[in-house]
PDB file of C-alpha atoms and ligand atoms in Angstrom:
ATOM      1  CA  MET A   1      23.958   6.765 139.129  1.00  0.00           C
ATOM      2  CA  LEU A   2      27.553   5.478 138.947  1.00  0.00           C
ATOM      3  CA  LEU A   3      29.477   6.601 135.854  1.00  0.00           C
ATOM      4  CA  PRO A   4      30.665   3.743 133.655  1.00  0.00           C
ATOM      5  CA  LEU A   5      34.391   3.085 133.848  1.00  0.00           C
ATOM      6  CA  LEU A   6      34.749   3.272 130.073  1.00  0.00           C
ATOM      7  CA  GLU A   7      32.239   4.562 127.585  1.00  0.00           C
ATOM      8  CA  PHE A   8      32.081   4.703 123.783  1.00  0.00           C
ATOM      9  CA  ARG A   9      29.815   7.390 122.351  1.00  0.00           C
ATOM     10  CA  SER A  10      29.046   7.206 118.616  1.00  0.00           C
ATOM     11  CA  VAL A  11      32.531   5.866 117.847  1.00  0.00           C
ATOM     12  CA  CYS A  12      33.489   5.216 114.208  1.00  0.00           C
ATOM     13  CA  TYR A  13      36.805   4.030 112.821  1.00  0.00           C
ATOM     14  CA  THR A  14      37.914   3.198 109.262  1.00  0.00           C
ATOM     15  CA  TYR A  15      41.383   1.768 108.585  1.00  0.00           C
ATOM     16  CA  PRO A  16      43.446   3.971 106.260  1.00  0.00           C
ATOM     17  CA  GLY A  17      43.052   2.911 102.654  1.00  0.00           C
ATOM     18  CA  THR A  18      39.886   0.875 103.259  1.00  0.00           C
ATOM     19  CA  GLU A  19      36.401   1.627 102.046  1.00  0.00           C
ATOM     20  CA  TYR A  20      34.158   0.605 104.935  1.00  0.00           C
ATOM     21  CA  PRO A  21      34.365   1.414 108.652  1.00  0.00           C
ATOM     22  CA  ALA A  22      35.696  -1.448 110.795  1.00  0.00           C
ATOM     23  CA  VAL A  23      33.687  -0.011 113.700  1.00  0.00           C
ATOM     24  CA  ARG A  24      30.600   2.134 113.157  1.00  0.00           C
ATOM     25  CA  ASP A  25      28.553   4.256 115.492  1.00  0.00           C
ATOM     26  CA  ILE A  26      29.376   2.275 118.620  1.00  0.00           C
ATOM     27  CA  ASN A  27      27.688   3.295 121.876  1.00  0.00           C
ATOM     28  CA  LEU A  28      28.517   1.139 124.846  1.00  0.00           C
ATOM     29  CA  ALA A  29      29.480   1.309 128.486  1.00  0.00           C
ATOM     30  CA  ILE A  30      31.773  -0.904 130.551  1.00  0.00           C
ATOM     31  CA  ALA A  31      30.752  -0.902 134.200  1.00  0.00           C
ATOM     32  CA  ALA A  32      33.347  -1.201 136.963  1.00  0.00           C
ATOM     33  CA  GLY A  33      33.624  -4.690 138.421  1.00  0.00           C
ATOM     34  CA  GLN A  34      31.631  -6.337 135.648  1.00  0.00           C
ATOM     35  CA  LYS A  35      33.051  -9.272 133.683  1.00  0.00           C
ATOM     36  CA  THR A  36      32.309  -8.212 130.113  1.00  0.00           C
ATOM     37  CA  VAL A  37      32.662 -10.354 127.023  1.00  0.00           C
ATOM     38  CA  ILE A  38      32.704  -9.020 123.453  1.00  0.00           C
ATOM     39  CA  LEU A  39      31.446 -11.638 121.014  1.00  0.00           C
ATOM     40  CA  GLY A  40      31.148 -11.787 117.259  1.00  0.00           C
ATOM     41  CA  HIS A  41      32.383 -13.528 114.153  1.00  0.00           C
ATOM     42  CA  ASN A  42      35.840 -13.097 112.609  1.00  0.00           C
ATOM     43  CA  GLY A  43      36.288  -9.590 111.275  1.00  0.00           C
ATOM     44  CA  CYS A  44      33.326  -8.074 113.164  1.00  0.00           C
ATOM     45  CA  GLY A  45      35.549  -5.454 114.846  1.00  0.00           C
ATOM     46  CA  LYS A  46      36.410  -6.876 118.288  1.00  0.00           C
ATOM     47  CA  SER A  47      40.155  -6.209 118.108  1.00  0.00           C
ATOM     48  CA  THR A  48      39.624  -2.796 116.519  1.00  0.00           C
ATOM     49  CA  LEU A  49      37.300  -1.863 119.384  1.00  0.00           C
ATOM     50  CA  LEU A  50      39.964  -2.845 121.944  1.00  0.00           C
ATOM     51  CA  PHE A  51      42.679  -0.895 120.091  1.00  0.00           C
ATOM     52  CA  LEU A  52      40.391   2.148 120.172  1.00  0.00           C
ATOM     53  CA  ALA A  53      39.665   1.618 123.878  1.00  0.00           C
ATOM     54  CA  ASP A  54      43.397   1.564 124.621  1.00  0.00           C
ATOM     55  CA  GLY A  55      43.993   4.734 122.588  1.00  0.00           C
ATOM     56  CA  LEU A  56      46.211   2.932 120.061  1.00  0.00           C
ATOM     57  CA  TYR A  57      43.815   3.987 117.298  1.00  0.00           C
ATOM     58  CA  ARG A  58      42.128   7.348 117.180  1.00  0.00           C
ATOM     59  CA  CYS A  59      38.356   7.531 116.596  1.00  0.00           C
ATOM     60  CA  ASP A  60      37.372   9.164 113.274  1.00  0.00           C
ATOM     61  CA  SER A  61      34.266  10.484 114.999  1.00  0.00           C
ATOM     62  CA  GLY A  62      32.623  10.099 118.376  1.00  0.00           C
ATOM     63  CA  ALA A  63      34.596   9.876 121.608  1.00  0.00           C
ATOM     64  CA  ILE A  64      35.743   7.521 124.351  1.00  0.00           C
ATOM     65  CA  TYR A  65      35.376   8.440 128.024  1.00  0.00           C
ATOM     66  CA  TRP A  66      37.039   7.273 131.224  1.00  0.00           C
ATOM     67  CA  GLN A  67      34.638   7.925 134.108  1.00  0.00           C
ATOM     68  CA  GLY A  68      33.126  10.782 132.128  1.00  0.00           C
ATOM     69  CA  GLU A  69      36.445  12.295 131.017  1.00  0.00           C
ATOM     70  CA  PRO A  70      36.989  12.235 127.217  1.00  0.00           C
ATOM     71  CA  LEU A  71      40.169  10.720 125.776  1.00  0.00           C
ATOM     72  CA  LYS A  72      42.342  13.364 124.136  1.00  0.00           C
ATOM     73  CA  TYR A  73      45.181  12.067 122.036  1.00  0.00           C
ATOM     74  CA  GLN A  74      48.068  13.968 123.627  1.00  0.00           C
ATOM     75  CA  ALA A  75      51.126  12.127 124.920  1.00  0.00           C
ATOM     76  CA  ARG A  76      50.536  12.926 128.607  1.00  0.00           C
ATOM     77  CA  MET A  77      46.937  11.831 128.594  1.00  0.00           C
ATOM     78  CA  LEU A  78      47.687   8.746 126.523  1.00  0.00           C
ATOM     79  CA  ASN A  79      50.365   7.709 129.039  1.00  0.00           C
ATOM     80  CA  LEU A  80      47.950   8.057 131.917  1.00  0.00           C
ATOM     81  CA  TRP A  81      45.216   6.327 129.889  1.00  0.00           C
ATOM     82  CA  ARG A  82      47.437   3.304 129.265  1.00  0.00           C
ATOM     83  CA  GLN A  83      48.381   3.085 132.945  1.00  0.00           C
ATOM     84  CA  ARG A  84      44.685   2.667 133.705  1.00  0.00           C
ATOM     85  CA  ILE A  85      43.903   0.386 130.785  1.00  0.00           C
ATOM     86  CA  GLY A  86      46.013  -2.660 129.917  1.00  0.00           C
ATOM     87  CA  LEU A  87      45.563  -4.441 126.598  1.00  0.00           C
ATOM     88  CA  ALA A  88      46.806  -7.943 125.835  1.00  0.00           C
ATOM     89  CA  PHE A  89      46.906  -8.195 122.033  1.00  0.00           C
ATOM     90  CA  GLN A  90      45.372 -11.058 120.111  1.00  0.00           C
ATOM     91  CA  ASP A  91      48.776 -11.759 118.582  1.00  0.00           C
ATOM     92  CA  PRO A  92      51.395 -12.067 121.344  1.00  0.00           C
ATOM     93  CA  GLU A  93      54.183 -11.527 118.805  1.00  0.00           C
ATOM     94  CA  GLN A  94      52.907  -7.950 118.325  1.00  0.00           C
ATOM     95  CA  GLN A  95      53.138  -7.299 122.041  1.00  0.00           C
ATOM     96  CA  LEU A  96      56.530  -8.609 123.100  1.00  0.00           C
ATOM     97  CA  VAL A  97      59.350  -6.107 122.791  1.00  0.00           C
ATOM     98  CA  ALA A  98      62.370  -7.153 124.873  1.00  0.00           C
ATOM     99  CA  ALA A  99      64.974  -9.910 124.500  1.00  0.00           C
ATOM    100  CA  THR A 100      64.030 -12.235 127.363  1.00  0.00           C
ATOM    101  CA  VAL A 101      60.922 -13.107 129.371  1.00  0.00           C
ATOM    102  CA  ALA A 102      62.035 -11.274 132.524  1.00  0.00           C
ATOM    103  CA  GLU A 103      63.160  -8.224 130.531  1.00  0.00           C
ATOM    104  CA  ASP A 104      59.837  -8.074 128.722  1.00  0.00           C
ATOM    105  CA  ILE A 105      57.800  -8.150 131.935  1.00  0.00           C
ATOM    106  CA  SER A 106      60.141  -5.575 133.534  1.00  0.00           C
ATOM    107  CA  TYR A 107      59.922  -3.297 130.488  1.00  0.00           C
ATOM    108  CA  GLY A 108      56.328  -2.257 131.176  1.00  0.00           C
ATOM    109  CA  LEU A 109      56.982  -1.961 134.903  1.00  0.00           C
ATOM    110  CA  CYS A 110      59.945   0.369 134.308  1.00  0.00           C
ATOM    111  CA  ASN A 111      57.586   2.785 132.538  1.00  0.00           C
ATOM    112  CA  LEU A 112      55.527   3.164 135.711  1.00  0.00           C
ATOM    113  CA  PRO A 113      56.502   5.411 138.629  1.00  0.00           C
ATOM    114  CA  LEU A 114      57.690   2.464 140.755  1.00  0.00           C
ATOM    115  CA  SER A 115      60.780   1.962 142.928  1.00  0.00           C
ATOM    116  CA  GLU A 116      63.372  -0.621 141.844  1.00  0.00           C
ATOM    117  CA  ALA A 117      62.390  -2.774 144.811  1.00  0.00           C
ATOM    118  CA  GLU A 118      58.724  -2.714 143.780  1.00  0.00           C
ATOM    119  CA  ILE A 119      59.628  -3.558 140.170  1.00  0.00           C
ATOM    120  CA  ALA A 120      61.686  -6.539 141.385  1.00  0.00           C
ATOM    121  CA  ARG A 121      58.872  -7.651 143.705  1.00  0.00           C
ATOM    122  CA  ARG A 122      56.218  -7.477 140.968  1.00  0.00           C
ATOM    123  CA  LEU A 123      58.471  -9.241 138.469  1.00  0.00           C
ATOM    124  CA  HIS A 124      59.121 -12.067 140.930  1.00  0.00           C
ATOM    125  CA  GLN A 125      55.418 -12.388 141.780  1.00  0.00           C
ATOM    126  CA  THR A 126      54.350 -12.318 138.123  1.00  0.00           C
ATOM    127  CA  LEU A 127      56.850 -15.030 137.176  1.00  0.00           C
ATOM    128  CA  LEU A 128      55.411 -17.133 140.008  1.00  0.00           C
ATOM    129  CA  ASP A 129      51.753 -16.403 139.151  1.00  0.00           C
ATOM    130  CA  PHE A 130      52.246 -17.430 135.533  1.00  0.00           C
ATOM    131  CA  SER A 131      54.645 -20.336 136.217  1.00  0.00           C
ATOM    132  CA  LEU A 132      57.329 -18.587 134.193  1.00  0.00           C
ATOM    133  CA  GLN A 133      60.255 -18.858 136.647  1.00  0.00           C
ATOM    134  CA  GLU A 134      62.083 -21.443 134.568  1.00  0.00           C
ATOM    135  CA  LEU A 135      61.635 -19.414 131.395  1.00  0.00           C
ATOM    136  CA  ALA A 136      62.686 -16.089 132.952  1.00  0.00           C
ATOM    137  CA  ASP A 137      66.026 -15.823 131.106  1.00  0.00           C
ATOM    138  CA  ARG A 138      64.924 -17.485 127.882  1.00  0.00           C
ATOM    139  CA  PRO A 139      65.077 -15.416 124.685  1.00  0.00           C
ATOM    140  CA  LEU A 140      61.526 -14.696 123.569  1.00  0.00           C
ATOM    141  CA  HIS A 141      62.158 -16.059 120.090  1.00  0.00           C
ATOM    142  CA  HIS A 142      62.913 -19.465 121.627  1.00  0.00           C
ATOM    143  CA  LEU A 143      59.430 -19.762 123.121  1.00  0.00           C
ATOM    144  CA  SER A 144      56.423 -21.652 121.779  1.00  0.00           C
ATOM    145  CA  LEU A 145      53.348 -19.602 120.825  1.00  0.00           C
ATOM    146  CA  GLY A 146      51.512 -20.694 123.991  1.00  0.00           C
ATOM    147  CA  GLN A 147      54.482 -19.635 126.123  1.00  0.00           C
ATOM    148  CA  LYS A 148      54.647 -16.266 124.314  1.00  0.00           C
ATOM    149  CA  ARG A 149      50.941 -15.791 124.996  1.00  0.00           C
ATOM    150  CA  ARG A 150      51.533 -16.427 128.713  1.00  0.00           C
ATOM    151  CA  VAL A 151      54.403 -13.922 128.793  1.00  0.00           C
ATOM    152  CA  ALA A 152      52.302 -11.294 126.999  1.00  0.00           C
ATOM    153  CA  LEU A 153      49.400 -11.758 129.437  1.00  0.00           C
ATOM    154  CA  ALA A 154      51.779 -11.741 132.406  1.00  0.00           C
ATOM    155  CA  GLY A 155      53.403  -8.510 131.194  1.00  0.00           C
ATOM    156  CA  VAL A 156      50.063  -6.699 131.036  1.00  0.00           C
ATOM    157  CA  MET A 157      48.719  -8.083 134.284  1.00  0.00           C
ATOM    158  CA  ALA A 158      51.939  -7.147 136.149  1.00  0.00           C
ATOM    159  CA  LEU A 159      51.050  -3.499 135.481  1.00  0.00           C
ATOM    160  CA  GLN A 160      47.880  -3.912 137.594  1.00  0.00           C
ATOM    161  CA  PRO A 161      45.660  -1.742 135.377  1.00  0.00           C
ATOM    162  CA  GLU A 162      42.209  -0.675 136.544  1.00  0.00           C
ATOM    163  CA  LEU A 163      40.719  -2.069 133.346  1.00  0.00           C
ATOM    164  CA  LEU A 164      42.190  -5.121 131.650  1.00  0.00           C
ATOM    165  CA  LEU A 165      41.323  -5.809 128.000  1.00  0.00           C
ATOM    166  CA  LEU A 166      42.139  -9.299 126.769  1.00  0.00           C
ATOM    167  CA  ASP A 167      41.904 -10.145 123.085  1.00  0.00           C
ATOM    168  CA  GLU A 168      41.310 -13.881 122.581  1.00  0.00           C
ATOM    169  CA  PRO A 169      43.318 -14.656 125.730  1.00  0.00           C
ATOM    170  CA  THR A 170      42.949 -18.435 125.472  1.00  0.00           C
ATOM    171  CA  ALA A 171      44.245 -18.709 121.897  1.00  0.00           C
ATOM    172  CA  TYR A 172      47.300 -21.021 121.900  1.00  0.00           C
ATOM    173  CA  LEU A 173      46.813 -21.987 125.565  1.00  0.00           C
ATOM    174  CA  ASP A 174      46.272 -25.639 126.477  1.00  0.00           C
ATOM    175  CA  ARG A 175      43.493 -26.614 128.908  1.00  0.00           C
ATOM    176  CA  ARG A 176      45.729 -26.526 131.951  1.00  0.00           C
ATOM    177  CA  GLN A 177      47.037 -23.044 131.121  1.00  0.00           C
ATOM    178  CA  THR A 178      43.510 -21.853 130.317  1.00  0.00           C
ATOM    179  CA  ARG A 179      42.279 -23.032 133.723  1.00  0.00           C
ATOM    180  CA  HIS A 180      45.266 -21.369 135.337  1.00  0.00           C
ATOM    181  CA  LEU A 181      44.579 -18.110 133.476  1.00  0.00           C
ATOM    182  CA  PHE A 182      40.995 -17.999 134.716  1.00  0.00           C
ATOM    183  CA  GLU A 183      42.135 -18.608 138.300  1.00  0.00           C
ATOM    184  CA  GLU A 184      44.442 -15.614 137.844  1.00  0.00           C
ATOM    185  CA  LEU A 185      41.625 -13.528 136.341  1.00  0.00           C
ATOM    186  CA  ASP A 186      39.354 -14.390 139.294  1.00  0.00           C
ATOM    187  CA  ARG A 187      42.105 -13.284 141.635  1.00  0.00           C
ATOM    188  CA  ILE A 188      42.730  -9.934 139.959  1.00  0.00           C
ATOM    189  CA  GLN A 189      38.994  -9.343 139.508  1.00  0.00           C
ATOM    190  CA  ALA A 190      38.565  -9.858 143.258  1.00  0.00           C
ATOM    191  CA  SER A 191      41.340  -7.324 143.877  1.00  0.00           C
ATOM    192  CA  GLY A 192      39.351  -4.670 141.990  1.00  0.00           C
ATOM    193  CA  THR A 193      40.413  -4.871 138.334  1.00  0.00           C
ATOM    194  CA  THR A 194      37.640  -4.814 135.752  1.00  0.00           C
ATOM    195  CA  ILE A 195      38.108  -7.314 132.920  1.00  0.00           C
ATOM    196  CA  VAL A 196      36.882  -7.303 129.327  1.00  0.00           C
ATOM    197  CA  ILE A 197      37.475 -10.312 127.069  1.00  0.00           C
ATOM    198  CA  ALA A 198      37.013 -10.315 123.293  1.00  0.00           C
ATOM    199  CA  THR A 199      36.483 -13.803 121.955  1.00  0.00           C
ATOM    200  CA  HIS A 200      34.494 -16.025 119.635  1.00  0.00           C
ATOM    201  CA  ASP A 201      34.695 -18.832 122.182  1.00  0.00           C
ATOM    202  CA  LEU A 202      31.066 -19.106 123.286  1.00  0.00           C
ATOM    203  CA  ASP A 203      31.827 -21.719 125.951  1.00  0.00           C
ATOM    204  CA  LEU A 204      34.305 -19.400 127.629  1.00  0.00           C
ATOM    205  CA  ALA A 205      31.885 -16.475 127.401  1.00  0.00           C
ATOM    206  CA  TYR A 206      29.012 -18.496 128.842  1.00  0.00           C
ATOM    207  CA  ALA A 207      31.026 -19.796 131.784  1.00  0.00           C
ATOM    208  CA  TRP A 208      32.684 -16.500 132.657  1.00  0.00           C
ATOM    209  CA  ALA A 209      30.809 -13.337 131.673  1.00  0.00           C
ATOM    210  CA  ASP A 210      28.352 -11.166 133.625  1.00  0.00           C
ATOM    211  CA  TRP A 211      27.739  -8.858 130.666  1.00  0.00           C
ATOM    212  CA  ALA A 212      27.684  -9.693 126.948  1.00  0.00           C
ATOM    213  CA  ILE A 213      28.261  -7.431 123.957  1.00  0.00           C
ATOM    214  CA  VAL A 214      27.793  -8.684 120.400  1.00  0.00           C
ATOM    215  CA  LEU A 215      29.268  -7.031 117.312  1.00  0.00           C
ATOM    216  CA  HIS A 216      28.400  -7.745 113.708  1.00  0.00           C
ATOM    217  CA  GLU A 217      30.159  -6.096 110.764  1.00  0.00           C
ATOM    218  CA  GLY A 218      31.410  -3.296 113.003  1.00  0.00           C
ATOM    219  CA  ARG A 219      28.008  -2.558 114.519  1.00  0.00           C
ATOM    220  CA  LEU A 220      26.823  -3.123 118.052  1.00  0.00           C
ATOM    221  CA  MET A 221      24.029  -5.692 117.808  1.00  0.00           C
ATOM    222  CA  HIS A 222      23.475  -6.477 121.458  1.00  0.00           C
ATOM    223  CA  SER A 223      24.528  -5.429 124.956  1.00  0.00           C
ATOM    224  CA  SER A 224      22.901  -6.956 128.039  1.00  0.00           C
ATOM    225  CA  PRO A 225      23.500  -8.976 131.192  1.00  0.00           C
ATOM    226  CA  ALA A 226      24.999 -12.282 129.958  1.00  0.00           C
ATOM    227  CA  PRO A 227      22.097 -14.429 131.248  1.00  0.00           C
ATOM    228  CA  ASP A 228      19.662 -12.387 129.089  1.00  0.00           C
ATOM    229  CA  LEU A 229      21.644 -13.356 125.996  1.00  0.00           C
ATOM    230  CA  PHE A 230      22.452 -16.949 126.893  1.00  0.00           C
ATOM    231  CA  GLY A 231      19.002 -17.601 128.343  1.00  0.00           C
ATOM    232  CA  CYS A 232      17.414 -16.897 124.963  1.00  0.00           C
ATOM    233  CA  ALA A 233      18.210 -19.532 122.334  1.00  0.00           C
ATOM    234  CA  ASP A 234      16.175 -17.608 119.705  1.00  0.00           C
ATOM    235  CA  LEU A 235      18.265 -14.472 120.242  1.00  0.00           C
ATOM    236  CA  LEU A 236      21.513 -16.459 119.953  1.00  0.00           C
ATOM    237  CA  GLU A 237      20.151 -17.954 116.741  1.00  0.00           C
ATOM    238  CA  GLU A 238      19.124 -14.522 115.434  1.00  0.00           C
ATOM    239  CA  LEU A 239      22.623 -13.187 116.137  1.00  0.00           C
ATOM    240  CA  GLN A 240      24.035 -16.315 114.433  1.00  0.00           C
ATOM    241  CA  LEU A 241      26.195 -17.136 117.421  1.00  0.00           C
ATOM    242  CA  GLY A 242      25.036 -20.718 117.972  1.00  0.00           C
ATOM    243  CA  LEU A 243      24.801 -22.203 121.457  1.00  0.00           C
ATOM    244  CA  PRO A 244      27.489 -22.862 124.072  1.00  0.00           C
ATOM    245  CA  THR A 245      28.171 -26.627 124.272  1.00  0.00           C
ATOM    246  CA  LEU A 246      26.658 -26.901 127.738  1.00  0.00           C
ATOM    247  CA  LEU A 247      23.420 -25.277 126.580  1.00  0.00           C
ATOM    248  CA  GLU A 248      23.309 -27.499 123.508  1.00  0.00           C
ATOM    249  CA  CYS A 249      23.429 -30.514 125.845  1.00  0.00           C
ATOM    250  CA  TRP A 250      20.877 -28.884 128.136  1.00  0.00           C
ATOM    251  CA  TYR A 251      18.329 -28.246 125.372  1.00  0.00           C
ATOM    252  CA  ALA A 252      18.833 -31.822 124.102  1.00  0.00           C
ATOM    253  CA  LEU A 253      17.434 -33.111 127.422  1.00  0.00           C
ATOM    254  CA  PRO A 254      13.702 -33.904 127.615  1.00  0.00           C
ATOM    255  CA  PRO A 255      11.652 -30.784 128.518  1.00  0.00           C
ATOM    256  CA  ALA A 256      10.288 -32.485 131.631  1.00  0.00           C
ATOM    257  CA  TYR A 257      13.833 -32.769 132.934  1.00  0.00           C
ATOM    258  CA  ARG A 258      14.528 -29.066 132.382  1.00  0.00           C
ATOM    259  CA  ASP A 259      11.249 -27.950 133.887  1.00  0.00           C
ATOM    260  CA  ARG A 260      11.628 -25.383 136.675  1.00  0.00           C
ATOM    261  CA  ARG A 261      15.439 -25.458 136.427  1.00  0.00           C
ATOM    262  CA  SER A 262      17.560 -22.658 135.069  1.00  0.00           C
ATOM    263  CA  PRO A 263      20.192 -23.711 132.507  1.00  0.00           C
ATOM    264  CA  PRO A 264      23.432 -24.801 134.223  1.00  0.00           C
ATOM    265  CA  ARG A 265      26.374 -22.450 133.913  1.00  0.00           C
ATOM    266  CA  THR A 266      29.016 -25.103 134.594  1.00  0.00           C
ATOM    267  CA  LEU A 267      29.412 -28.866 134.252  1.00  0.00           C
ATOM    268  CA  SER A 268      29.384 -29.267 138.020  1.00  0.00           C
ATOM    269  CA  GLU A 269      26.054 -27.404 138.185  1.00  0.00           C
ATOM    270  CA  LEU A 270      24.649 -29.822 135.590  1.00  0.00           C
ATOM    271  CA  ARG A 271      26.003 -32.758 137.614  1.00  0.00           C
ATOM    272  CA  SER A 272      24.389 -31.410 140.773  1.00  0.00           C
ATOM    273  CA  TYR A 273      20.985 -31.519 138.970  1.00  0.00           C
ATOM    274  CA  CYS A 274      21.521 -35.239 138.393  1.00  0.00           C
ATOM    275  CA  LEU A 275      22.114 -36.097 142.060  1.00  0.00           C
TER     276      LEU A 275
HETATM  277  N1  ATP B 301      45.345  -3.140 109.730  1.00  0.00           N
HETATM  278  C1  ATP B 301      44.192  -3.217 109.049  1.00  0.00           C
HETATM  279  N2  ATP B 301      44.045  -2.575 107.872  1.00  0.00           N
HETATM  280  C2  ATP B 301      42.880  -2.637 107.182  1.00  0.00           C
HETATM  281  N3  ATP B 301      41.789  -3.310 107.603  1.00  0.00           N
HETATM  282  C3  ATP B 301      41.893  -3.977 108.758  1.00  0.00           C
HETATM  283  C4  ATP B 301      43.084  -3.973 109.541  1.00  0.00           C
HETATM  284  N4  ATP B 301      42.890  -4.712 110.650  1.00  0.00           N
HETATM  285  C5  ATP B 301      41.620  -5.163 110.557  1.00  0.00           C
HETATM  286  N5  ATP B 301      41.014  -4.720 109.441  1.00  0.00           N
HETATM  287  C6  ATP B 301      39.627  -4.980 109.042  1.00  0.00           C
HETATM  288  O1  ATP B 301      38.761  -4.439 110.025  1.00  0.00           O
HETATM  289  C7  ATP B 301      37.664  -5.302 110.274  1.00  0.00           C
HETATM  290  C8  ATP B 301      37.620  -5.661 111.768  1.00  0.00           C
HETATM  291  O2  ATP B 301      38.774  -6.411 112.067  1.00  0.00           O
HETATM  292  P1  ATP B 301      39.098  -6.894 113.548  1.00  0.00           P
HETATM  293  O3  ATP B 301      40.484  -7.421 113.546  1.00  0.00           O
HETATM  294  O4  ATP B 301      38.781  -5.799 114.479  1.00  0.00           O
HETATM  295  O5  ATP B 301      38.026  -8.077 113.719  1.00  0.00           O
HETATM  296  P2  ATP B 301      37.900  -9.169 114.878  1.00  0.00           P
HETATM  297  O6  ATP B 301      36.468  -9.190 115.283  1.00  0.00           O
HETATM  298  O7  ATP B 301      38.907  -8.899 115.934  1.00  0.00           O
HETATM  299  O8  ATP B 301      38.226 -10.517 114.097  1.00  0.00           O
HETATM  300  P3  ATP B 301      38.888 -11.895 114.645  1.00  0.00           P
HETATM  301  O9  ATP B 301      37.792 -12.647 115.344  1.00  0.00           O
HETATM  302  O10 ATP B 301      39.315 -12.592 113.391  1.00  0.00           O
HETATM  303  O11 ATP B 301      40.036 -11.542 115.543  1.00  0.00           O
HETATM  304  C9  ATP B 301      37.845  -6.506 109.349  1.00  0.00           C
HETATM  305  O12 ATP B 301      37.051  -6.317 108.218  1.00  0.00           O
HETATM  306  C10 ATP B 301      39.316  -6.466 108.991  1.00  0.00           C
HETATM  307  O13 ATP B 301      39.532  -6.990 107.712  1.00  0.00           O
HETATM  308 MG1   MG B 302      40.456  -9.986 116.675  1.00  0.00          MG
END
């Protein structure tokens, strides 16, 4: 059997000075090539889980493994770990470190063993991919929140990690930029990067994910292929997640209409049923 890319075994974490663990006894595996979504209400532990996965926080107990190798919190291993795993923070302001857009994207690249020519090539390509050419020399503090979010995502994706963790990646993005982001994600997924998205956007999760993980109050409540979760309205209800909009519309249709059809994953699939 193939080893998971990333694995949590009995991981617990409590923030200093707090009473209850933010993440408790988490066991989960992220398979290579799978599009994984982490769902759950505000405060359920999604961001904490991603910080732990990236080695920014240290587990109180349990351990995290990369292809069977446990994470040890020494500088050399952490450096290597963060070359493999890229994390785009929920709050882009926490992520951006340099003075301008181009400098910020270059900053991460300069920490990798790359030639100057390769750094320049990746910077140029990233600015193009994220439509940031015109903002390249802008000071970061002059950008809107949506623009900062794009720069933060671009900076992480330029590093071409093997595993990309995105925390609420569509927050602050308008519809056009969201569509653009998912085109980019499809492209990098096809080139071999595994992607994990933490979100409470059920519509996004339903349209995108192959695998769904649900957290509640720091505990793992569910982990399964996404269709097993979204195909079961009772389970979604039990987990208090509600239904994606498309499924809400689907279940509002007369049963005879839905008979022998699987729920549509996209609007165009629903349209094709009506032809
Ligand atoms: N720096 C911190 N210090 C103390 N407690 C924290 C800190 N950050 C988060 N917490 C607590 O840890 C728990 C998990 O928070 P976390 O940010 O991981 O949730 P989340 O699922 O990402 O929420 P959201 O959907 O709002 O982003 C919450 O109870 C939160 O209050
Ligand atoms: Mg969060």
